[in-house]
C-alpha cells in the first residue's frame, strides 16, 4: 500500500483497511491490480455503494485484513502475502452468493416498477410543483459554481468542496466556496 495511487486515495479520506480490502478483492478476482487512481476510486465507490445498499459491512473481512503481516510496496507484490484460500473463494461461498442473487432477481424489478407507478399516480398538483422545485434545486446544487453550464466534478484538497467542472478548475487557485488555497484537485465520477 505504499504506491502513489493508494496514497492519493488515502489523502481523499478513504479508510486504509477499506482500500486494502478492495485491492485484495481485485487481486483475487482479476489477478491484477489497479493501474490508475481513477480505477481504484471507481472500485472503492462501487464497493462503498454496495455496502450502503446491504445496510451493513462484514466485520469478519476487517479482521482478516488486520492479519496481513507486511504492507507491500507495490501492488503486484501484494499477491505474495495472501494465502491461496483467500485468492479462491470456497464452493459454499459462491453457491450462497448465487442463491442470494437469484432471489433478488425474482422480486426486485417488477415490484419496484409497480410501486413507483402507484406513487406517481397519487401526486397532487401542489406536491408535483414541490417535487419539481426540489429537483431544480438539486440540479443547481450539482452545477459548476463558476460557469453554471456543466456539472461540478472536481473535488478540492484540502477543503473537500465539490464545486466546479474540469475546465473551470484549471483557472482557479482558490476554492470558490471557502476561498482556501487549492493544493490538489481530483475528478469525481457520479454513480
Backbone as ProteinMPNN parsed JSONL, in Angstrom:
{"seq_chain_A": "XXXXXXXXXXXXXXXXXXXXXXXXXXXXXXXXXXXXXXXXXXXXXXXXXXXXXXXXXXXXXXXXXXXXXXXXXXXXXXXXXXXXXXXXXXXXXXXXXXXXXXXXXXXXXXXXXXXXXXXXXXXXXXXXXXXXXXXXXXXXXXXXXXXXXXXXXXXXXXXXXXXXXXXXXXXXXXXXXXXXXXXXXXXXXXX", "coords_chain_A": {"N_chain_A": [[0.815, -1.193, 0.0], [2.082, 1.128, -0.445], [2.14, 2.684, -2.713], [1.824, 5.481, -5.008], [-0.728, 5.745, -6.048], [-2.401, 4.59, -4.101], [-1.758, 6.274, -1.991], [-2.813, 8.705, -2.91], [-5.56, 8.127, -2.841], [-5.945, 7.581, -0.137], [-5.419, 10.092, 0.859], [-7.675, 11.377, 0.012], [-9.474, 10.619, 1.86], [-10.39, 8.014, 2.235], [-10.674, 4.961, 4.068], [-7.802, 3.187, 5.072], [-7.918, 0.387, 5.615], [-10.238, -0.329, 4.273], [-9.5, 0.284, 1.662], [-7.454, -1.58, 1.329], [-8.968, -3.91, 1.445], [-10.497, -3.717, -0.923], [-8.459, -3.759, -2.831], [-7.403, -6.305, -2.357], [-9.611, -7.844, -3.142], [-9.689, -7.209, -5.878], [-7.248, -8.317, -6.735], [-7.726, -10.995, -6.104], [-9.978, -11.588, -7.729], [-9.26, -10.781, -10.356], [-6.563, -11.165, -10.719], [-4.807, -9.061, -11.025], [-3.738, -5.669, -10.469], [-4.837, -2.308, -9.65], [-4.34, 0.098, -12.142], [-4.563, 2.823, -12.333], [-5.395, 5.806, -10.471], [-8.023, 6.569, -10.842], [-9.281, 4.145, -11.536], [-9.031, 2.688, -9.146], [-10.459, 4.412, -7.446], [-13.016, 4.246, -8.591], [-13.625, 1.552, -8.074], [-13.6, 1.623, -5.265], [-15.718, 3.403, -4.688], [-17.85, 2.009, -5.827], [-17.845, -0.328, -4.253], [-18.347, 0.832, -1.754], [-20.924, 1.861, -2.184], [-22.269, -0.56, -2.58], [-22.033, -1.65, -0.017], [-23.533, 0.189, 1.432], [-26.029, -0.255, 0.287], [-26.512, -2.854, 1.169], [-26.681, -2.409, 3.864], [-25.027, -3.061, 5.934], [-21.624, -3.709, 6.896], [-19.235, -6.351, 6.566], [-17.757, -7.61, 9.386], [-15.983, -9.667, 9.655], [-14.31, -9.676, 7.422], [-12.784, -7.389, 7.934], [-11.336, -8.234, 10.13], [-9.716, -10.217, 9.009], [-8.161, -8.683, 7.298], [-6.554, -7.268, 9.035], [-4.668, -9.108, 9.704], [-2.66, -9.241, 7.823], [0.722, -9.569, 7.305], [2.724, -7.863, 6.208], [2.858, -4.698, 4.679], [2.686, -4.3, 1.277], [5.047, -2.814, -0.985], [4.526, -2.509, -3.612], [1.749, -3.002, -5.771], [1.732, -5.384, -7.251], [3.336, -7.056, -5.819], [1.721, -7.705, -3.775], [0.241, -10.043, -3.981], [1.907, -12.054, -3.066], [1.574, -12.072, -0.346], [-0.829, -13.186, 0.347], [-2.869, -15.915, 1.359], [-3.513, -18.974, -0.395], [-6.136, -19.816, -0.121], [-7.511, -17.436, 0.319], [-7.416, -16.234, -2.145], [-9.005, -17.796, -3.757], [-12.332, -18.28, -3.554], [-14.368, -20.424, -1.49], [-16.455, -23.221, -2.473], [-18.885, -23.23, -1.139], [-19.256, -20.539, -0.44], [-19.511, -19.337, -2.972], [-21.806, -20.639, -3.932], [-23.703, -19.744, -2.096], [-23.72, -17.021, -2.673], [-24.735, -17.097, -5.279], [-27.318, -18.045, -4.773], [-28.401, -15.936, -3.279], [-28.32, -13.916, -5.225], [-30.096, -14.914, -7.162], [-32.531, -14.911, -5.759], [-32.902, -12.178, -5.333], [-33.171, -11.264, -7.95], [-35.664, -12.191, -8.738], [-37.601, -10.818, -7.224], [-37.211, -8.037, -7.309], [-37.33, -6.107, -9.781], [-40.032, -5.999, -10.956], [-41.699, -5.457, -8.769], [-40.706, -3.003, -7.894], [-41.231, -1.294, -10.095], [-44.04, -1.369, -10.19], [-44.611, -0.24, -7.697], [-43.488, 2.353, -7.975], [-45.067, 3.387, -10.077], [-47.541, 3.448, -8.8], [-47.083, 5.36, -6.762], [-46.543, 7.645, -8.331], [-48.988, 8.195, -9.507], [-50.437, 9.193, -7.376], [-49.654, 11.812, -6.773], [-50.458, 15.114, -5.984], [-51.26, 18.244, -7.664], [-50.023, 20.371, -6.28], [-48.092, 19.046, -4.755], [-46.632, 17.963, -6.812], [-45.505, 20.282, -7.95], [-43.864, 20.992, -5.824], [-42.085, 18.833, -5.78], [-40.938, 19.19, -8.298], [-39.641, 21.67, -7.901], [-37.816, 20.935, -5.948], [-36.277, 19.11, -7.394], [-35.187, 20.866, -9.301], [-33.652, 22.475, -7.58], [-31.788, 20.586, -6.661], [-30.468, 19.999, -9.066], [-29.291, 22.498, -9.571], [-27.553, 22.622, -7.398], [-25.742, 20.699, -8.106], [-24.484, 21.794, -10.252], [-21.722, 23.508, -11.876], [-20.112, 26.033, -10.058], [-18.859, 28.195, -11.173], [-19.038, 28.507, -14.093], [-21.681, 27.761, -14.474], [-22.791, 26.095, -16.365], [-21.935, 23.403, -16.874], [-21.787, 20.198, -15.126], [-20.615, 20.029, -11.755], [-17.573, 18.514, -11.025], [-15.126, 18.305, -9.838], [-13.128, 17.817, -7.0], [-11.734, 19.615, -4.362], [-8.635, 19.671, -2.671], [-7.255, 20.906, 0.227], [-9.855, 21.389, 1.258], [-12.134, 19.969, 0.363], [-14.414, 20.617, -1.101], [-16.852, 20.161, -3.626], [-17.25, 21.715, -6.397], [-16.781, 22.784, -8.991], [-16.446, 22.462, -12.607], [-14.289, 20.498, -14.772], [-13.007, 22.147, -16.684], [-13.26, 24.81, -15.675], [-11.862, 24.517, -13.286], [-9.197, 24.493, -13.986], [-8.388, 27.131, -14.152], [-8.469, 28.125, -11.609], [-7.154, 29.108, -8.394], [-7.952, 29.284, -5.853], [-10.5, 27.903, -3.767], [-13.83, 28.35, -4.831], [-15.884, 28.349, -2.982], [-14.976, 28.466, -0.248], [-12.69, 29.968, -0.365], [-10.186, 28.933, 0.183], [-6.77, 27.998, -0.36], [-6.055, 25.98, -3.142], [-4.59, 22.91, -3.044], [-4.531, 20.473, -4.398], [-6.543, 18.945, -6.939], [-9.176, 16.694, -7.638], [-10.8, 14.616, -9.962], [-14.174, 13.627, -9.942], [-16.535, 10.93, -10.249], [-19.856, 10.404, -10.992], [-22.141, 8.059, -9.534]], "CA_chain_A": [[0.0, 0.0, 0.0], [2.953, 2.282, -0.438], [2.211, 3.336, -4.013], [1.258, 6.826, -5.131], [-2.162, 5.59, -6.295], [-3.038, 4.379, -2.804], [-1.556, 7.498, -1.204], [-3.789, 9.69, -3.389], [-6.897, 7.753, -2.382], [-5.951, 7.774, 1.317], [-5.488, 11.538, 1.063], [-9.06, 11.791, -0.236], [-10.263, 10.321, 3.047], [-10.826, 6.632, 2.325], [-10.062, 4.187, 5.136], [-6.776, 2.279, 4.537], [-8.376, -1.009, 5.669], [-11.221, -0.482, 3.2], [-8.714, 0.277, 0.422], [-6.771, -2.871, 1.283], [-9.985, -4.913, 1.142], [-10.844, -3.596, -2.345], [-7.289, -4.212, -3.59], [-7.355, -7.768, -2.224], [-10.671, -8.411, -3.982], [-9.25, -7.046, -7.269], [-6.204, -9.317, -6.985], [-8.357, -12.308, -6.057], [-10.895, -11.787, -8.849], [-8.711, -10.488, -11.675], [-5.114, -11.433, -10.706], [-4.106, -7.847, -11.422], [-4.026, -4.551, -9.572], [-5.332, -1.086, -10.273], [-3.283, 0.815, -12.854], [-4.732, 4.268, -12.179], [-6.158, 6.264, -9.309], [-9.438, 6.556, -11.226], [-9.774, 2.771, -11.463], [-9.164, 2.368, -7.725], [-11.564, 5.226, -6.922], [-14.26, 3.675, -9.088], [-13.867, 0.323, -7.316], [-13.917, 1.998, -3.882], [-17.062, 3.983, -4.642], [-18.784, 0.922, -6.103], [-17.89, -1.166, -3.056], [-18.999, 1.62, -0.708], [-22.353, 1.881, -2.502], [-22.784, -1.898, -2.32], [-22.155, -1.799, 1.434], [-24.658, 1.014, 1.867], [-27.237, -0.947, -0.148], [-26.716, -4.014, 2.027], [-27.046, -1.925, 5.181], [-24.002, -3.358, 6.932], [-20.376, -4.24, 6.356], [-18.857, -7.58, 7.25], [-16.633, -7.385, 10.297], [-15.007, -10.739, 9.516], [-13.325, -9.246, 6.432], [-11.892, -6.441, 8.577], [-10.424, -8.984, 10.982], [-8.737, -10.87, 8.15], [-7.259, -7.675, 6.757], [-5.61, -6.861, 10.058], [-3.669, -10.149, 9.86], [-1.639, -9.168, 6.787], [1.954, -9.303, 8.037], [3.559, -6.817, 5.629], [2.202, -3.873, 3.67], [3.556, -4.353, 0.107], [5.447, -1.552, -1.602], [3.993, -2.472, -4.967], [0.543, -3.812, -5.845], [1.979, -6.7, -7.81], [3.933, -7.87, -4.773], [0.699, -7.981, -2.772], [-0.219, -11.422, -4.089], [2.785, -12.923, -2.299], [1.207, -12.018, 1.065], [-2.137, -13.757, 0.57], [-2.974, -17.364, 1.312], [-4.194, -19.458, -1.591], [-7.565, -19.873, 0.185], [-8.084, -16.107, 0.193], [-7.493, -15.88, -3.556], [-10.044, -18.599, -4.405], [-13.409, -18.499, -2.594], [-14.832, -21.802, -1.401], [-17.668, -23.501, -3.236], [-20.045, -22.843, -0.346], [-19.429, -19.094, -0.552], [-20.008, -18.981, -4.298], [-23.183, -21.108, -4.045], [-24.523, -18.833, -1.295], [-23.844, -15.766, -3.412], [-25.639, -17.334, -6.397], [-28.671, -18.155, -4.24], [-28.839, -14.574, -2.941], [-28.518, -13.179, -6.457], [-31.298, -15.381, -7.843], [-33.718, -14.473, -5.026], [-33.044, -10.745, -5.578], [-33.589, -11.042, -9.326], [-37.073, -12.507, -8.922], [-38.518, -9.931, -6.518], [-36.903, -6.612, -7.375], [-37.74, -5.183, -10.845], [-41.472, -5.839, -11.155], [-42.274, -4.83, -7.58], [-40.293, -1.599, -7.872], [-41.951, -0.568, -11.143], [-45.43, -1.241, -9.758], [-44.63, 0.697, -6.574], [-43.232, 3.696, -8.496], [-46.253, 3.812, -10.825], [-48.59, 3.725, -7.822], [-46.737, 6.621, -6.11], [-46.632, 8.738, -9.296], [-50.395, 8.49, -9.74], [-51.003, 9.813, -6.188], [-49.164, 13.173, -6.561], [-51.361, 16.23, -6.25], [-50.55, 19.302, -8.405], [-49.162, 21.125, -5.36], [-46.947, 18.194, -4.427], [-45.839, 17.853, -8.033], [-44.704, 21.511, -8.03], [-42.835, 20.905, -4.789], [-41.09, 17.869, -6.252], [-40.225, 19.833, -9.408], [-38.723, 22.687, -7.363], [-36.731, 20.198, -5.277], [-35.434, 18.593, -8.466], [-34.465, 22.018, -9.839], [-32.66, 22.858, -6.575], [-30.722, 19.58, -6.676], [-29.691, 20.203, -10.293], [-28.478, 23.701, -9.371], [-26.503, 22.261, -6.45], [-24.782, 19.856, -8.815], [-23.91, 22.577, -11.345], [-20.464, 24.236, -11.654], [-20.381, 27.338, -9.438], [-18.174, 29.247, -11.925], [-19.64, 28.731, -15.414], [-23.113, 27.46, -14.363], [-23.23, 25.332, -17.535], [-21.618, 21.985, -16.755], [-21.874, 19.635, -13.781], [-19.414, 20.092, -10.919], [-16.985, 17.182, -10.961], [-13.782, 18.381, -9.272], [-13.038, 17.972, -5.549], [-10.52, 20.337, -3.998], [-7.92, 19.266, -1.471], [-7.682, 20.198, 1.431], [-11.178, 21.747, 1.79], [-13.084, 18.914, 0.034], [-15.61, 21.099, -1.793], [-17.14, 19.714, -4.988], [-17.966, 22.912, -6.819], [-16.538, 23.263, -10.354], [-16.196, 21.494, -13.67], [-12.881, 20.308, -15.103], [-12.492, 23.303, -17.43], [-13.137, 25.972, -14.78], [-10.867, 24.227, -12.25], [-7.853, 24.774, -14.494], [-8.041, 28.545, -13.984], [-8.644, 28.521, -10.208], [-6.092, 28.922, -7.401], [-8.653, 29.22, -4.578], [-11.836, 27.309, -3.813], [-14.84, 29.398, -4.942], [-16.814, 28.293, -1.859], [-14.384, 28.901, 1.024], [-11.506, 30.789, -0.677], [-8.975, 28.273, 0.656], [-5.834, 27.687, -1.441], [-6.219, 24.619, -3.663], [-3.332, 22.173, -3.174], [-4.763, 19.479, -5.447], [-7.947, 18.738, -7.29], [-9.424, 15.358, -8.154], [-12.047, 14.477, -10.709], [-15.093, 12.639, -9.382], [-17.417, 10.298, -11.219], [-21.125, 10.074, -10.332], [-22.516, 6.646, -9.625]], "C_chain_A": [[0.858, 1.255, 0.0], [2.973, 3.039, -1.746], [1.541, 4.704, -3.995], [-0.256, 6.768, -5.343], [-2.905, 5.455, -4.972], [-2.914, 5.632, -1.946], [-2.555, 8.582, -1.614], [-5.183, 9.4, -2.84], [-7.01, 7.91, -0.863], [-6.088, 9.257, 1.638], [-6.904, 12.071, 0.839], [-9.976, 11.432, 0.924], [-10.775, 8.9, 3.14], [-10.028, 5.908, 3.406], [-9.03, 3.215, 4.548], [-7.191, 0.811, 4.569], [-9.369, -1.298, 4.542], [-10.514, -0.55, 1.846], [-8.046, -1.077, 0.25], [-7.746, -3.987, 0.905], [-10.329, -4.905, -0.347], [-9.688, -4.082, -3.216], [-7.186, -5.731, -3.54], [-8.404, -8.426, -3.112], [-10.281, -8.332, -5.46], [-8.206, -8.101, -7.622], [-6.814, -10.709, -7.033], [-9.188, -12.569, -7.313], [-10.235, -11.679, -10.217], [-7.214, -10.76, -11.798], [-4.306, -10.25, -11.224], [-4.517, -6.735, -10.473], [-4.507, -3.341, -10.361], [-4.173, -0.313, -10.888], [-3.366, 2.318, -12.633], [-5.513, 4.577, -10.907], [-7.649, 6.217, -9.617], [-10.035, 5.157, -11.113], [-9.987, 2.356, -10.008], [-10.327, 3.139, -7.104], [-12.91, 4.643, -7.33], [-14.621, 2.414, -8.301], [-14.253, 0.633, -5.872], [-15.339, 2.535, -3.762], [-18.111, 2.904, -4.885], [-18.954, 0.04, -4.877], [-18.619, -0.449, -1.921], [-20.51, 1.665, -0.936], [-22.992, 0.525, -2.258], [-22.986, -2.117, -0.826], [-23.328, -0.992, 1.97], [-25.968, 0.334, 1.497], [-27.539, -2.143, 0.743], [-27.098, -3.605, 3.444], [-26.041, -2.255, 6.261], [-22.759, -3.862, 6.231], [-19.997, -5.463, 7.155], [-17.629, -7.341, 8.102], [-15.6, -8.491, 10.168], [-13.948, -10.391, 8.481], [-12.328, -8.285, 7.048], [-10.882, -7.163, 9.454], [-9.348, -9.669, 10.155], [-7.722, -9.871, 7.617], [-6.202, -7.277, 7.769], [-4.487, -7.878, 10.218], [-2.587, -10.114, 8.794], [-0.332, -8.76, 7.439], [2.75, -8.117, 7.517], [2.715, -6.012, 4.655], [3.113, -3.808, 2.456], [3.861, -2.968, -0.441], [4.853, -1.406, -2.991], [2.77, -3.375, -5.021], [0.837, -5.231, -6.314], [2.664, -7.619, -6.809], [2.891, -8.311, -3.758], [0.25, -9.433, -2.811], [0.632, -12.384, -3.28], [2.338, -13.031, -0.85], [-0.147, -12.646, 1.362], [-2.058, -15.271, 0.519], [-3.732, -17.76, 0.057], [-5.704, -19.519, -1.361], [-8.231, -18.52, 0.013], [-8.279, -15.721, -1.268], [-8.606, -16.625, -4.282], [-11.152, -18.874, -3.397], [-13.881, -19.943, -2.628], [-16.123, -21.971, -2.189], [-18.91, -23.078, -2.47], [-20.313, -21.351, -0.467], [-20.019, -18.722, -1.901], [-21.442, -19.458, -4.497], [-24.131, -20.214, -3.266], [-24.753, -17.53, -2.017], [-24.806, -15.928, -4.584], [-27.083, -17.417, -5.919], [-29.226, -16.782, -3.893], [-29.161, -13.785, -4.192], [-29.824, -13.6, -7.13], [-32.558, -14.949, -7.1], [-33.964, -12.984, -5.228], [-33.602, -10.472, -6.966], [-35.089, -11.248, -9.497], [-37.999, -11.472, -8.3], [-38.348, -8.459, -6.862], [-37.576, -5.846, -8.508], [-39.246, -4.945, -10.943], [-42.117, -5.124, -9.978], [-41.928, -3.352, -7.526], [-41.068, -0.778, -8.897], [-43.402, -0.355, -10.727], [-45.552, -0.22, -8.633], [-44.419, 2.131, -7.051], [-44.433, 4.229, -9.277], [-47.386, 4.194, -9.877], [-48.343, 5.069, -7.141], [-46.913, 7.804, -7.061], [-48.086, 9.142, -9.533], [-51.013, 9.256, -8.573], [-50.575, 11.266, -5.985], [-50.226, 14.21, -6.915], [-50.581, 17.297, -7.017], [-49.595, 20.104, -7.515], [-47.899, 20.33, -5.012], [-46.036, 18.022, -5.64], [-44.958, 19.089, -8.227], [-43.562, 21.49, -7.014], [-41.706, 19.963, -5.215], [-40.265, 18.471, -7.387], [-39.231, 20.873, -8.897], [-37.553, 22.034, -6.634], [-35.751, 19.639, -6.31], [-34.591, 19.709, -9.079], [-33.349, 22.452, -8.881], [-31.482, 21.878, -6.568], [-29.854, 19.707, -7.921], [-28.782, 21.418, -10.169], [-27.315, 23.431, -8.425], [-25.376, 21.509, -7.141], [-24.015, 20.621, -9.888], [-22.628, 23.284, -10.915], [-20.78, 25.636, -11.143], [-19.722, 28.493, -10.191], [-18.889, 29.528, -13.243], [-21.155, 28.52, -15.427], [-23.669, 26.707, -15.569], [-23.087, 23.825, -17.335], [-21.782, 21.522, -15.307], [-20.548, 19.797, -13.053], [-18.873, 18.676, -10.775], [-15.598, 17.168, -10.329], [-13.853, 18.636, -7.763], [-11.707, 18.623, -5.232], [-9.952, 19.796, -2.693], [-7.172, 20.49, -0.982], [-9.119, 20.449, 1.855], [-12.25, 20.707, 1.48], [-14.354, 19.373, -0.662], [-15.673, 20.556, -3.218], [-17.937, 20.839, -5.623], [-17.738, 23.352, -8.255], [-16.353, 22.109, -11.329], [-14.691, 21.434, -13.955], [-12.293, 21.55, -15.759], [-12.285, 24.504, -16.516], [-12.069, 25.754, -13.711], [-9.471, 24.622, -12.698], [-7.437, 26.224, -14.285], [-8.117, 29.015, -12.531], [-7.395, 28.259, -9.372], [-6.687, 28.794, -6.003], [-10.025, 28.588, -4.79], [-12.876, 28.422, -3.886], [-15.827, 29.413, -3.77], [-16.201, 28.906, -0.605], [-13.136, 29.77, 0.855], [-10.204, 30.216, -0.113], [-8.089, 27.945, -0.544], [-5.998, 26.221, -1.843], [-4.837, 23.99, -3.806], [-3.407, 21.167, -4.315], [-6.242, 19.481, -5.777], [-8.068, 17.362, -7.929], [-10.772, 15.329, -8.854], [-12.892, 13.387, -10.065], [-15.98, 12.098, -10.488], [-18.713, 9.913, -10.521], [-21.466, 8.607, -10.516], [-23.946, 6.5, -10.06]], "O_chain_A": [[0.401, 2.325, 0.403], [3.764, 3.972, -1.886], [0.788, 5.033, -3.078], [-0.984, 7.641, -4.871], [-3.915, 6.122, -4.747], [-3.859, 6.009, -1.253], [-3.083, 9.295, -0.761], [-5.898, 10.312, -2.427], [-8.054, 8.326, -0.358], [-6.788, 9.633, 2.578], [-7.285, 13.093, 1.408], [-11.12, 11.882, 0.975], [-11.538, 8.596, 4.057], [-8.855, 6.205, 3.63], [-9.353, 2.485, 3.611], [-6.857, 0.059, 3.653], [-9.344, -2.369, 3.936], [-10.886, -1.348, 0.987], [-8.065, -1.654, -0.837], [-7.402, -4.893, 0.146], [-10.44, -5.964, -0.965], [-9.913, -4.744, -4.229], [-6.915, -6.373, -4.554], [-8.133, -9.439, -3.758], [-10.513, -9.279, -6.213], [-8.274, -8.71, -8.689], [-6.466, -11.514, -7.897], [-9.111, -13.651, -7.894], [-10.605, -12.403, -11.141], [-6.651, -10.6, -12.881], [-3.234, -10.432, -11.8], [-5.517, -6.843, -9.763], [-4.569, -3.367, -11.59], [-3.148, -0.095, -10.242], [-2.357, 3.016, -12.733], [-6.196, 3.718, -10.349], [-8.451, 5.865, -8.752], [-11.164, 4.998, -10.649], [-11.002, 1.743, -9.676], [-11.095, 2.579, -6.322], [-13.831, 4.557, -6.518], [-15.773, 2.225, -7.911], [-15.135, -0.02, -5.313], [-16.074, 2.168, -2.846], [-19.148, 2.887, -4.22], [-20.075, -0.302, -4.502], [-19.418, -1.059, -1.21], [-21.287, 1.524, 0.008], [-24.126, 0.451, -1.785], [-23.989, -2.699, -0.411], [-24.038, -1.446, 2.868], [-26.914, 0.337, 2.284], [-28.702, -2.415, 1.041], [-27.762, -4.363, 4.15], [-26.174, -1.786, 7.391], [-22.825, -4.376, 5.115], [-20.401, -5.597, 8.31], [-16.586, -6.92, 7.602], [-14.442, -8.286, 10.533], [-12.789, -10.776, 8.644], [-11.141, -8.346, 6.728], [-9.717, -6.77, 9.525], [-8.186, -9.699, 10.559], [-6.54, -10.194, 7.5], [-5.067, -6.979, 7.395], [-3.453, -7.559, 10.804], [-1.656, -10.916, 8.866], [-0.269, -7.705, 8.07], [3.395, -7.424, 8.305], [1.939, -6.582, 3.888], [4.23, -3.305, 2.574], [3.031, -2.062, -0.368], [4.698, -0.291, -3.489], [2.757, -4.422, -4.373], [0.239, -6.182, -5.811], [2.58, -8.84, -6.937], [3.156, -9.207, -2.957], [-0.09, -9.998, -1.771], [0.14, -13.426, -2.848], [2.693, -13.999, -0.178], [-0.581, -12.643, 2.514], [-1.29, -15.843, -0.255], [-4.503, -16.969, -0.488], [-6.478, -19.301, -2.294], [-9.39, -18.451, -0.394], [-9.197, -14.97, -1.597], [-9.102, -16.154, -5.304], [-10.934, -19.639, -2.458], [-13.807, -20.607, -3.662], [-16.795, -20.997, -2.528], [-19.884, -22.62, -3.068], [-21.466, -20.936, -0.584], [-20.922, -17.89, -1.977], [-22.228, -18.776, -5.154], [-25.245, -19.95, -3.719], [-25.856, -16.984, -1.983], [-25.599, -15.03, -4.868], [-27.983, -16.912, -6.59], [-30.387, -16.491, -4.177], [-30.157, -13.063, -4.233], [-30.576, -12.754, -7.613], [-33.565, -14.646, -7.74], [-35.118, -12.558, -5.288], [-34.409, -9.56, -7.148], [-35.721, -10.566, -10.303], [-39.1, -11.266, -8.811], [-39.301, -7.696, -6.707], [-38.373, -4.96, -8.201], [-39.684, -3.796, -11.008], [-42.988, -4.275, -10.168], [-42.767, -2.532, -7.152], [-41.514, 0.327, -8.589], [-43.935, 0.742, -10.898], [-46.49, 0.577, -8.616], [-45.104, 3.04, -6.58], [-44.778, 5.404, -9.149], [-48.109, 5.158, -10.128], [-49.282, 5.844, -6.956], [-47.384, 8.861, -6.642], [-48.373, 10.322, -9.738], [-52.034, 9.917, -8.764], [-51.101, 11.913, -5.079], [-50.811, 14.182, -7.998], [-49.351, 17.26, -7.023], [-48.499, 20.47, -7.939], [-46.793, 20.87, -4.982], [-44.815, 17.945, -5.504], [-43.798, 18.968, -8.622], [-42.444, 21.913, -7.307], [-40.527, 20.263, -5.03], [-39.049, 18.291, -7.441], [-38.109, 20.956, -9.395], [-36.427, 22.527, -6.697], [-34.537, 19.694, -6.114], [-33.405, 19.512, -9.345], [-32.238, 22.759, -9.314], [-30.325, 22.288, -6.48], [-28.636, 19.541, -7.846], [-27.633, 21.382, -10.609], [-26.216, 23.949, -8.625], [-24.204, 21.667, -6.798], [-22.996, 20.136, -10.38], [-22.459, 23.619, -9.743], [-21.61, 26.342, -11.717], [-19.993, 29.654, -9.887], [-19.303, 30.661, -13.492], [-21.841, 29.047, -16.303], [-24.882, 26.681, -15.777], [-24.019, 23.067, -17.6], [-21.899, 22.333, -14.389], [-19.483, 19.713, -13.664], [-19.614, 17.75, -10.446], [-14.956, 16.119, -10.288], [-14.542, 19.548, -7.307], [-10.671, 18.23, -5.769], [-10.683, 19.505, -1.746], [-6.468, 21.089, -1.794], [-9.587, 19.762, 2.763], [-13.196, 20.566, 2.255], [-15.29, 18.586, -0.801], [-14.663, 20.502, -3.919], [-19.149, 20.931, -5.428], [-18.454, 24.24, -8.719], [-16.136, 20.96, -10.944], [-13.922, 22.238, -13.429], [-11.183, 21.959, -15.417], [-11.239, 25.15, -16.576], [-11.435, 26.714, -13.274], [-8.649, 25.039, -11.882], [-6.242, 26.517, -14.245], [-7.857, 30.184, -12.25], [-6.665, 27.299, -9.619], [-6.048, 28.278, -5.086], [-10.629, 28.723, -5.854], [-12.822, 29.356, -3.086], [-16.539, 30.4, -3.587], [-16.815, 29.759, 0.036], [-12.588, 30.256, 1.844], [-9.226, 30.946, 0.048], [-8.595, 27.647, -1.626], [-6.07, 25.336, -0.99], [-4.01, 24.465, -4.584], [-2.467, 21.026, -5.097], [-7.075, 19.954, -5.004], [-7.184, 16.921, -8.663], [-11.745, 15.931, -8.402], [-12.372, 12.337, -9.686], [-16.153, 12.729, -11.53], [-18.678, 9.162, -9.546], [-21.123, 7.995, -11.528], [-24.439, 5.38, -10.192]]}, "name": "protein", "num_of_chains": 1, "seq": "XXXXXXXXXXXXXXXXXXXXXXXXXXXXXXXXXXXXXXXXXXXXXXXXXXXXXXXXXXXXXXXXXXXXXXXXXXXXXXXXXXXXXXXXXXXXXXXXXXXXXXXXXXXXXXXXXXXXXXXXXXXXXXXXXXXXXXXXXXXXXXXXXXXXXXXXXXXXXXXXXXXXXXXXXXXXXXXXXXXXXXXXXXXXXXX"}
